[in-house]
Amino acid sequence: MTGSGPDARGSFFGAFRRPPGPAVTADPESGDTVPRGLRVATAYAWRLLVLAAAAGVTVWLVIQLKLLIIPLLIAILVSALLWPAFSWMLRHRWPRWLAIVVSVISTLAIVTGLLWLAVWQITRQWGDVRDRTVEATEQLRQYLIQGPLHLTATQIDDGLNQAVVFLEEQAELLWSGALAIGTTVGHVVTGLLLTLFILLCLLADGGGIWRWTTRLFPRKARPAVDGAGRAGWVTVVNYARTQLLVASIDAVGIGLGAFLLGVPLAIPIGVLVFLGAFVPFVGAIVTGAVAVFIALVYNGPWIAFWMLVVVLGVQQLESHVLQPLLMGSAVKVHPLAVVLVVAGGAMVGGIPGALFAVPLAAFVNVVAVYLSSRSWESGRPPASADLIWSTVPRRRGNTA
């Protein structure tokens, strides 16, 4: 049958008799040999590596220049706290120099007054606190002996002796660090003076400083930089205003609750809560736990329970009733993200890192969204739905 022979089907030896066809080779420059998924992954990877390197260099520079960066950030945050009252005075035709004097002196007076009240109560109640400490220590000792642990007095004394020996072993290290402590005190004083100077400059000519900063960028990029910086500044001001309200409510409520329950050091507890509230979410938990612990040590478990009720009640009242009533509903990032941001800031920069982590994250987020959405061209601020953190209060009735 025609076409049914081995030659028609193609034989093994016939393949060698036919001339070879053109060879098919892949051009390595065309990228056809690399799967598309791998190309996309590597494109993201090297860009992420560049961003990580830039972030690492930035963090390294901040750590090296921390004696300048920390006073600058503190001055910016304090100016954001003062900005609502300061701008109100300017709108009502107050001379700028008078508004600066009133703002700075009022701030220093409030801080000095709070510290004086805290020190005054500590010195006034020191004897009572010492006696209650001795009593609480003896109660703990009896509990360890008669409680479920059934420790002996010898075991407790041996543990205390080991603790004393450990402290004596660390004495040399503590004394050797005296010079470092003195240097740190000098750094603190220098930082406070530098912070005050930067704050005065920001209040006196903040607009001029910002205009000079925008001139460092190319002319075509200046509108975007100016708009992004102003949008970020609005976010920082609203963040500072929100945290000031939270700190005031928590400090007054928890401090008053401690006073009514007879917990010692009520004023220092209130001051500690006020300062801790500027670290979102984490600060309120830590300072509230300190208040409950003091009540447990000096007043017993029943008063500690009611102190815990006061702490939780004040925080719930502040977040769900008073803050929405006074400032409107604010869109905030999930508490898990706050904890991670604060923890990361603390790991990198200690207490200053924890303090500035959230406002810096909010500022960077607003600036990034502003630039990516090209909001300087439309004149509209970034949409709240695009922000992972927004401290700008919503208007009532707006559910967007």
Coordinates of C-alpha atoms in Angstrom, one line a residue:
M1 CA 0.0 0.0 0.0
T2 CA 1.3 3.3 -1.0
G3 CA 2.5 5.3 1.9
S4 CA 2.5 2.3 4.2
G5 CA 6.2 1.4 3.9
P6 CA 8.7 2.1 6.4
D7 CA 10.1 5.0 4.4
A8 CA 6.7 6.7 4.4
R9 CA 6.4 6.4 8.2
G10 CA 10.0 7.4 8.6
S11 CA 12.6 4.8 9.8
F12 CA 15.4 5.0 12.2
F13 CA 18.1 5.0 9.4
G14 CA 16.0 7.3 7.2
A15 CA 16.3 9.9 9.9
F16 CA 20.1 9.9 9.4
R17 CA 19.7 10.2 5.5
R18 CA 17.5 13.3 5.7
P19 CA 19.4 16.6 5.9
P20 CA 19.2 18.2 9.4
G21 CA 16.8 21.1 9.9
P22 CA 17.6 24.4 11.4
A23 CA 18.6 24.2 15.0
V24 CA 16.3 25.9 17.5
T25 CA 18.3 27.7 20.2
A26 CA 17.1 30.1 23.0
D27 CA 18.6 33.5 23.1
P28 CA 19.8 34.0 26.7
E29 CA 19.4 37.8 26.3
S30 CA 15.7 37.4 25.4
G31 CA 14.8 36.0 28.8
D32 CA 12.8 33.1 27.3
T33 CA 14.8 30.6 29.3
V34 CA 13.7 32.1 32.6
P35 CA 10.1 31.5 33.8
R36 CA 8.0 34.6 34.0
G37 CA 7.3 34.0 37.7
L38 CA 11.0 33.9 38.5
R39 CA 11.6 37.1 36.5
V40 CA 8.9 38.9 38.5
A41 CA 10.1 37.5 41.8
T42 CA 13.7 38.6 41.1
A43 CA 12.5 42.1 40.0
Y44 CA 10.7 42.5 43.3
A45 CA 13.7 41.0 45.2
W46 CA 16.4 43.4 44.0
R47 CA 14.1 46.4 44.5
L48 CA 13.3 45.2 48.0
L49 CA 17.0 44.8 48.6
V50 CA 17.7 48.3 47.5
L51 CA 14.9 49.6 49.8
A52 CA 16.2 47.6 52.7
A53 CA 19.7 48.9 52.1
A54 CA 18.4 52.5 52.0
A55 CA 16.4 51.9 55.2
G56 CA 19.5 50.3 56.9
V57 CA 21.7 53.3 56.0
T58 CA 19.0 55.7 57.3
V59 CA 18.7 53.8 60.6
W60 CA 22.5 53.7 60.9
L61 CA 22.8 57.5 60.3
V62 CA 20.0 58.1 62.8
I63 CA 21.8 56.1 65.5
Q64 CA 25.0 57.8 64.8
L65 CA 23.4 61.3 65.0
K66 CA 20.9 60.4 67.8
L67 CA 22.1 63.3 69.9
L68 CA 20.8 65.6 67.2
I69 CA 17.9 63.5 65.8
I70 CA 16.2 62.9 69.1
P71 CA 16.0 66.6 70.1
L72 CA 14.8 67.4 66.6
L73 CA 12.0 64.8 66.8
I74 CA 11.0 65.9 70.3
A75 CA 10.8 69.5 69.2
I76 CA 8.7 68.6 66.2
L77 CA 6.3 66.5 68.4
V78 CA 6.0 69.3 71.0
S79 CA 5.4 71.9 68.3
A80 CA 2.6 69.6 67.0
L81 CA 1.2 69.5 70.5
L82 CA 1.3 73.3 70.8
W83 CA 0.2 74.0 67.2
P84 CA -3.6 74.1 67.8
A85 CA -3.3 76.7 70.6
F86 CA -0.5 78.5 68.9
S87 CA -2.3 78.8 65.6
W88 CA -5.5 79.9 67.4
M89 CA -3.5 82.8 69.0
L90 CA -2.1 83.8 65.6
R91 CA -5.6 83.7 64.0
H92 CA -6.8 86.1 66.7
R93 CA -4.1 88.6 65.9
W94 CA -1.7 87.9 68.7
P95 CA 1.8 89.0 68.0
R96 CA 3.9 85.9 67.1
W97 CA 6.5 86.6 69.8
L98 CA 3.7 86.8 72.4
A99 CA 2.2 83.5 71.2
I100 CA 5.6 81.9 71.4
V101 CA 6.2 83.1 74.9
V102 CA 2.8 82.0 76.1
S103 CA 3.1 78.6 74.5
V104 CA 6.5 77.8 75.7
I105 CA 6.1 79.2 79.2
S106 CA 2.8 77.4 79.7
T107 CA 4.3 74.1 78.6
L108 CA 7.3 74.5 80.9
A109 CA 5.0 75.4 83.8
I110 CA 2.7 72.4 83.2
V111 CA 5.7 70.0 83.0
T112 CA 7.4 71.5 86.1
G113 CA 4.2 71.5 88.0
L114 CA 3.5 67.8 87.3
L115 CA 7.0 66.8 88.3
W116 CA 6.9 68.9 91.5
L117 CA 3.6 67.3 92.5
A118 CA 5.0 63.9 91.9
V119 CA 8.2 64.5 93.9
W120 CA 6.2 66.2 96.7
Q121 CA 3.9 63.3 97.2
I122 CA 6.7 60.8 97.0
T123 CA 8.6 62.6 99.7
R124 CA 5.5 63.1 101.8
Q125 CA 4.4 59.5 101.7
W126 CA 7.9 57.9 101.7
G127 CA 7.6 56.8 105.3
D128 CA 4.3 55.2 104.9
V129 CA 5.4 53.5 101.6
R130 CA 8.5 52.2 103.4
D131 CA 6.4 50.7 106.2
R132 CA 4.0 49.1 103.8
T133 CA 6.9 47.7 101.8
V134 CA 8.2 46.0 104.9
E135 CA 4.8 44.7 105.8
A136 CA 4.2 43.4 102.3
T137 CA 7.6 41.7 102.3
E138 CA 6.8 40.0 105.6
Q139 CA 3.4 38.9 104.2
L140 CA 5.1 37.5 101.1
R141 CA 7.6 35.6 103.3
Q142 CA 4.8 34.0 105.4
Y143 CA 3.0 33.1 102.2
L144 CA 6.1 31.3 100.8
I145 CA 6.5 29.4 104.1
Q146 CA 2.8 28.5 104.8
G147 CA 1.5 28.5 101.2
P148 CA 1.6 25.7 98.6
L149 CA 5.3 26.1 98.0
H150 CA 6.2 25.2 101.6
L151 CA 9.6 26.9 101.5
T152 CA 11.6 27.0 104.7
A153 CA 13.0 30.1 106.3
T154 CA 16.5 28.9 105.5
Q155 CA 15.7 28.5 101.8
I156 CA 14.3 32.1 101.7
D157 CA 17.3 33.5 103.5
D158 CA 19.7 31.6 101.1
G159 CA 17.8 33.1 98.2
L160 CA 18.1 36.6 99.6
N161 CA 21.8 36.1 100.4
Q162 CA 22.4 35.0 96.8
A163 CA 20.6 38.1 95.6
V164 CA 22.8 40.3 97.8
V165 CA 26.0 38.6 96.6
F166 CA 24.9 39.1 93.0
L167 CA 24.3 42.9 93.6
E168 CA 27.8 43.1 95.3
E169 CA 29.3 41.4 92.3
Q170 CA 27.7 44.0 90.0
A171 CA 28.9 46.9 92.2
E172 CA 32.1 47.3 90.3
L173 CA 30.3 47.4 87.1
L174 CA 27.9 50.0 88.5
W175 CA 30.7 52.2 89.8
S176 CA 32.6 51.9 86.5
G177 CA 29.5 53.2 84.8
A178 CA 29.4 56.3 86.9
L179 CA 31.4 58.3 84.3
A180 CA 29.0 57.1 81.6
I181 CA 26.1 58.1 83.7
G182 CA 27.6 61.6 84.1
T183 CA 28.1 61.8 80.4
T184 CA 24.5 60.7 79.8
V185 CA 23.3 63.5 82.2
G186 CA 25.4 66.0 80.2
H187 CA 23.8 64.7 77.0
V188 CA 20.4 65.0 78.5
V189 CA 21.0 68.6 79.5
T190 CA 22.5 69.4 76.1
G191 CA 19.5 67.7 74.4
L192 CA 17.0 69.7 76.4
L193 CA 18.6 73.0 75.5
L194 CA 18.9 71.9 71.9
T195 CA 15.2 70.8 71.9
L196 CA 14.1 74.2 73.4
F197 CA 16.2 76.0 70.7
I198 CA 14.7 74.0 67.9
L199 CA 11.2 74.4 69.2
L200 CA 11.6 78.2 69.3
C201 CA 12.9 78.2 65.8
L202 CA 10.0 76.1 64.5
L203 CA 7.4 78.3 66.2
A204 CA 9.2 81.5 65.1
D205 CA 9.8 80.6 61.4
G206 CA 8.6 77.1 60.7
G207 CA 7.1 78.1 57.4
G208 CA 10.4 79.6 56.2
I209 CA 12.4 76.6 57.3
W210 CA 10.0 74.3 55.3
R211 CA 10.2 76.5 52.2
W212 CA 14.0 76.4 52.4
T213 CA 13.8 72.6 52.7
T214 CA 11.7 72.2 49.6
R215 CA 14.3 74.2 47.6
L216 CA 16.7 71.3 48.1
F217 CA 14.6 69.3 45.6
P218 CA 14.4 69.8 41.9
R219 CA 12.0 72.5 40.7
K220 CA 9.5 70.0 39.2
A221 CA 9.4 67.9 42.4
R222 CA 8.8 70.8 44.7
P223 CA 5.0 70.9 44.5
A224 CA 4.8 67.2 45.3
V225 CA 7.3 67.5 48.2
D226 CA 5.5 70.5 49.6
G227 CA 2.1 68.9 49.4
A228 CA 3.3 65.6 50.9
G229 CA 5.0 67.3 53.8
R230 CA 2.0 69.5 54.6
A231 CA -0.3 66.4 54.5
G232 CA 2.1 64.6 56.8
W233 CA 2.3 67.6 59.2
V234 CA -1.6 67.6 59.4
T235 CA -1.5 63.9 60.4
V236 CA 1.2 64.5 63.0
V237 CA -0.8 67.4 64.5
N238 CA -4.0 65.4 64.7
Y239 CA -2.0 62.4 66.2
A240 CA -0.5 64.7 68.9
R241 CA -3.9 66.2 69.7
T242 CA -5.5 62.8 70.0
Q243 CA -2.7 61.4 72.2
L244 CA -2.9 64.6 74.4
L245 CA -6.6 64.0 74.9
V246 CA -6.0 60.3 75.7
A247 CA -3.2 61.1 78.1
S248 CA -5.2 63.7 80.0
I249 CA -8.3 61.6 80.4
D250 CA -6.4 58.5 81.4
A251 CA -4.1 60.4 83.8
V252 CA -7.0 62.2 85.6
G253 CA -9.3 59.1 85.7
I254 CA -6.7 56.6 86.9
G255 CA -5.0 59.0 89.3
L256 CA -8.3 60.0 90.8
G257 CA -9.3 56.4 91.1
A258 CA -6.1 55.5 92.9
F259 CA -6.6 58.4 95.3
L260 CA -10.2 57.4 96.1
L261 CA -9.1 53.8 96.6
G262 CA -6.4 54.8 99.0
V263 CA -3.5 53.7 96.8
P264 CA -0.3 55.5 97.7
L265 CA 1.5 57.7 95.2
A266 CA -1.7 58.6 93.3
I267 CA -0.2 61.7 91.7
P268 CA 3.0 59.9 90.5
I269 CA 0.8 57.2 89.1
G270 CA -1.2 59.9 87.2
V271 CA 1.9 61.5 85.9
L272 CA 3.3 58.1 84.8
V273 CA 0.0 57.3 83.0
F274 CA 0.1 60.7 81.3
L275 CA 3.6 60.2 79.9
G276 CA 3.0 56.6 79.0
A277 CA -0.2 57.4 77.0
F278 CA 2.0 59.0 74.3
V279 CA 3.1 55.5 73.4
P280 CA -0.2 54.3 71.8
F281 CA -1.8 51.2 73.1
V282 CA 1.3 49.8 74.8
G283 CA 1.9 52.7 77.1
A284 CA -1.7 52.6 78.5
I285 CA -1.3 48.8 79.2
V286 CA 2.1 49.1 80.9
T287 CA 1.2 52.1 83.1
G288 CA -2.1 50.6 84.0
A289 CA -0.4 47.4 85.0
V290 CA 2.0 49.5 87.2
A291 CA -1.0 51.1 89.0
V292 CA -2.6 47.7 89.6
F293 CA 0.7 46.3 90.9
I294 CA 1.2 49.1 93.4
A295 CA -2.3 48.6 94.6
L296 CA -1.6 44.8 95.0
V297 CA 1.6 45.3 96.9
Y298 CA 0.4 48.1 99.3
N299 CA -3.4 47.5 99.5
G300 CA -4.0 43.9 98.9
P301 CA -5.8 41.9 96.2
W302 CA -9.2 43.3 96.7
I303 CA -8.1 46.9 96.2
A304 CA -6.0 45.8 93.3
F305 CA -9.0 44.2 91.7
W306 CA -10.9 47.5 91.9
M307 CA -7.9 49.4 90.6
L308 CA -8.0 47.1 87.6
V309 CA -11.6 47.9 87.1
V310 CA -10.9 51.6 87.3
V311 CA -8.0 51.3 84.7
L312 CA -10.1 49.3 82.3
G313 CA -13.2 51.5 82.8
V314 CA -11.3 54.7 82.2
Q315 CA -9.7 53.4 79.1
Q316 CA -13.0 52.1 77.7
L317 CA -14.8 55.4 78.6
E318 CA -12.0 57.4 76.9
S319 CA -11.9 55.4 73.7
H320 CA -15.6 54.7 73.1
V321 CA -17.4 57.8 74.7
L322 CA -15.3 60.8 75.4
Q323 CA -12.9 60.8 72.5
P324 CA -15.6 60.3 69.8
L325 CA -17.7 62.9 71.6
L326 CA -14.9 65.5 71.7
M327 CA -13.1 64.8 68.5
G328 CA -15.3 62.6 66.3
S329 CA -14.7 59.1 65.2
A330 CA -11.0 58.5 64.2
V331 CA -9.8 55.7 61.9
K332 CA -7.0 53.8 63.5
V333 CA -4.7 51.0 62.5
H334 CA -5.2 47.6 64.1
P335 CA -3.7 47.2 67.6
L336 CA -1.5 44.4 66.4
A337 CA 0.1 46.7 63.9
V338 CA 0.6 49.3 66.7
V339 CA 2.3 46.8 69.0
L340 CA 4.6 45.6 66.2
V341 CA 5.5 49.2 65.2
V342 CA 6.2 50.2 68.8
A343 CA 8.1 47.0 69.5
G344 CA 10.2 47.5 66.4
G345 CA 10.9 51.1 67.3
A346 CA 11.9 50.1 70.9
M347 CA 14.3 47.4 69.5
V348 CA 16.0 50.0 67.2
G349 CA 15.9 53.1 69.4
G350 CA 14.8 52.2 72.9
I351 CA 12.4 54.5 74.6
P352 CA 12.7 57.3 72.0
G353 CA 12.1 54.6 69.3
A354 CA 8.9 53.5 71.0
L355 CA 7.8 57.1 71.4
F356 CA 8.3 58.2 67.8
A357 CA 7.5 54.9 66.0
V358 CA 3.8 55.5 65.5
P359 CA 3.9 59.2 64.4
L360 CA 6.8 58.4 62.0
A361 CA 4.8 55.5 60.6
A362 CA 1.7 57.6 60.2
F363 CA 3.8 60.4 58.5
V364 CA 5.5 58.0 56.1
N365 CA 2.2 56.4 55.2
V366 CA 0.5 59.6 54.4
V367 CA 3.5 60.9 52.4
A368 CA 3.7 57.7 50.4
V369 CA 0.0 57.6 49.6
Y370 CA 0.0 61.4 48.7
L371 CA 2.8 60.9 46.3
S372 CA 1.5 57.7 44.7
S373 CA -2.0 59.1 44.2
R374 CA -0.5 62.4 42.8
S375 CA -2.7 64.4 45.1
W376 CA -0.8 67.6 44.5
E377 CA -2.3 67.7 41.0
S378 CA -5.9 67.2 42.0
G379 CA -5.7 69.2 45.2
R380 CA -7.6 66.5 47.2
P381 CA -6.0 64.9 50.3
P382 CA -5.4 61.2 50.3
A383 CA -8.5 59.1 50.8
S384 CA -8.9 57.6 54.3
A385 CA -9.5 54.2 52.7
D386 CA -6.0 54.2 51.4
L387 CA -4.4 55.0 54.7
I388 CA -3.4 52.2 57.2
W389 CA -3.3 54.9 59.9
S390 CA -5.4 58.0 59.9
T391 CA -5.8 60.4 62.9
V392 CA -7.9 62.8 61.0
P393 CA -11.4 62.7 62.7
R394 CA -14.3 61.8 60.5
R395 CA -17.3 64.1 60.4
R396 CA -20.4 62.7 62.1
G397 CA -22.6 60.9 59.7
N398 CA -19.8 60.0 57.4
T399 CA -19.5 56.2 57.3
A400 CA -16.9 56.1 54.5

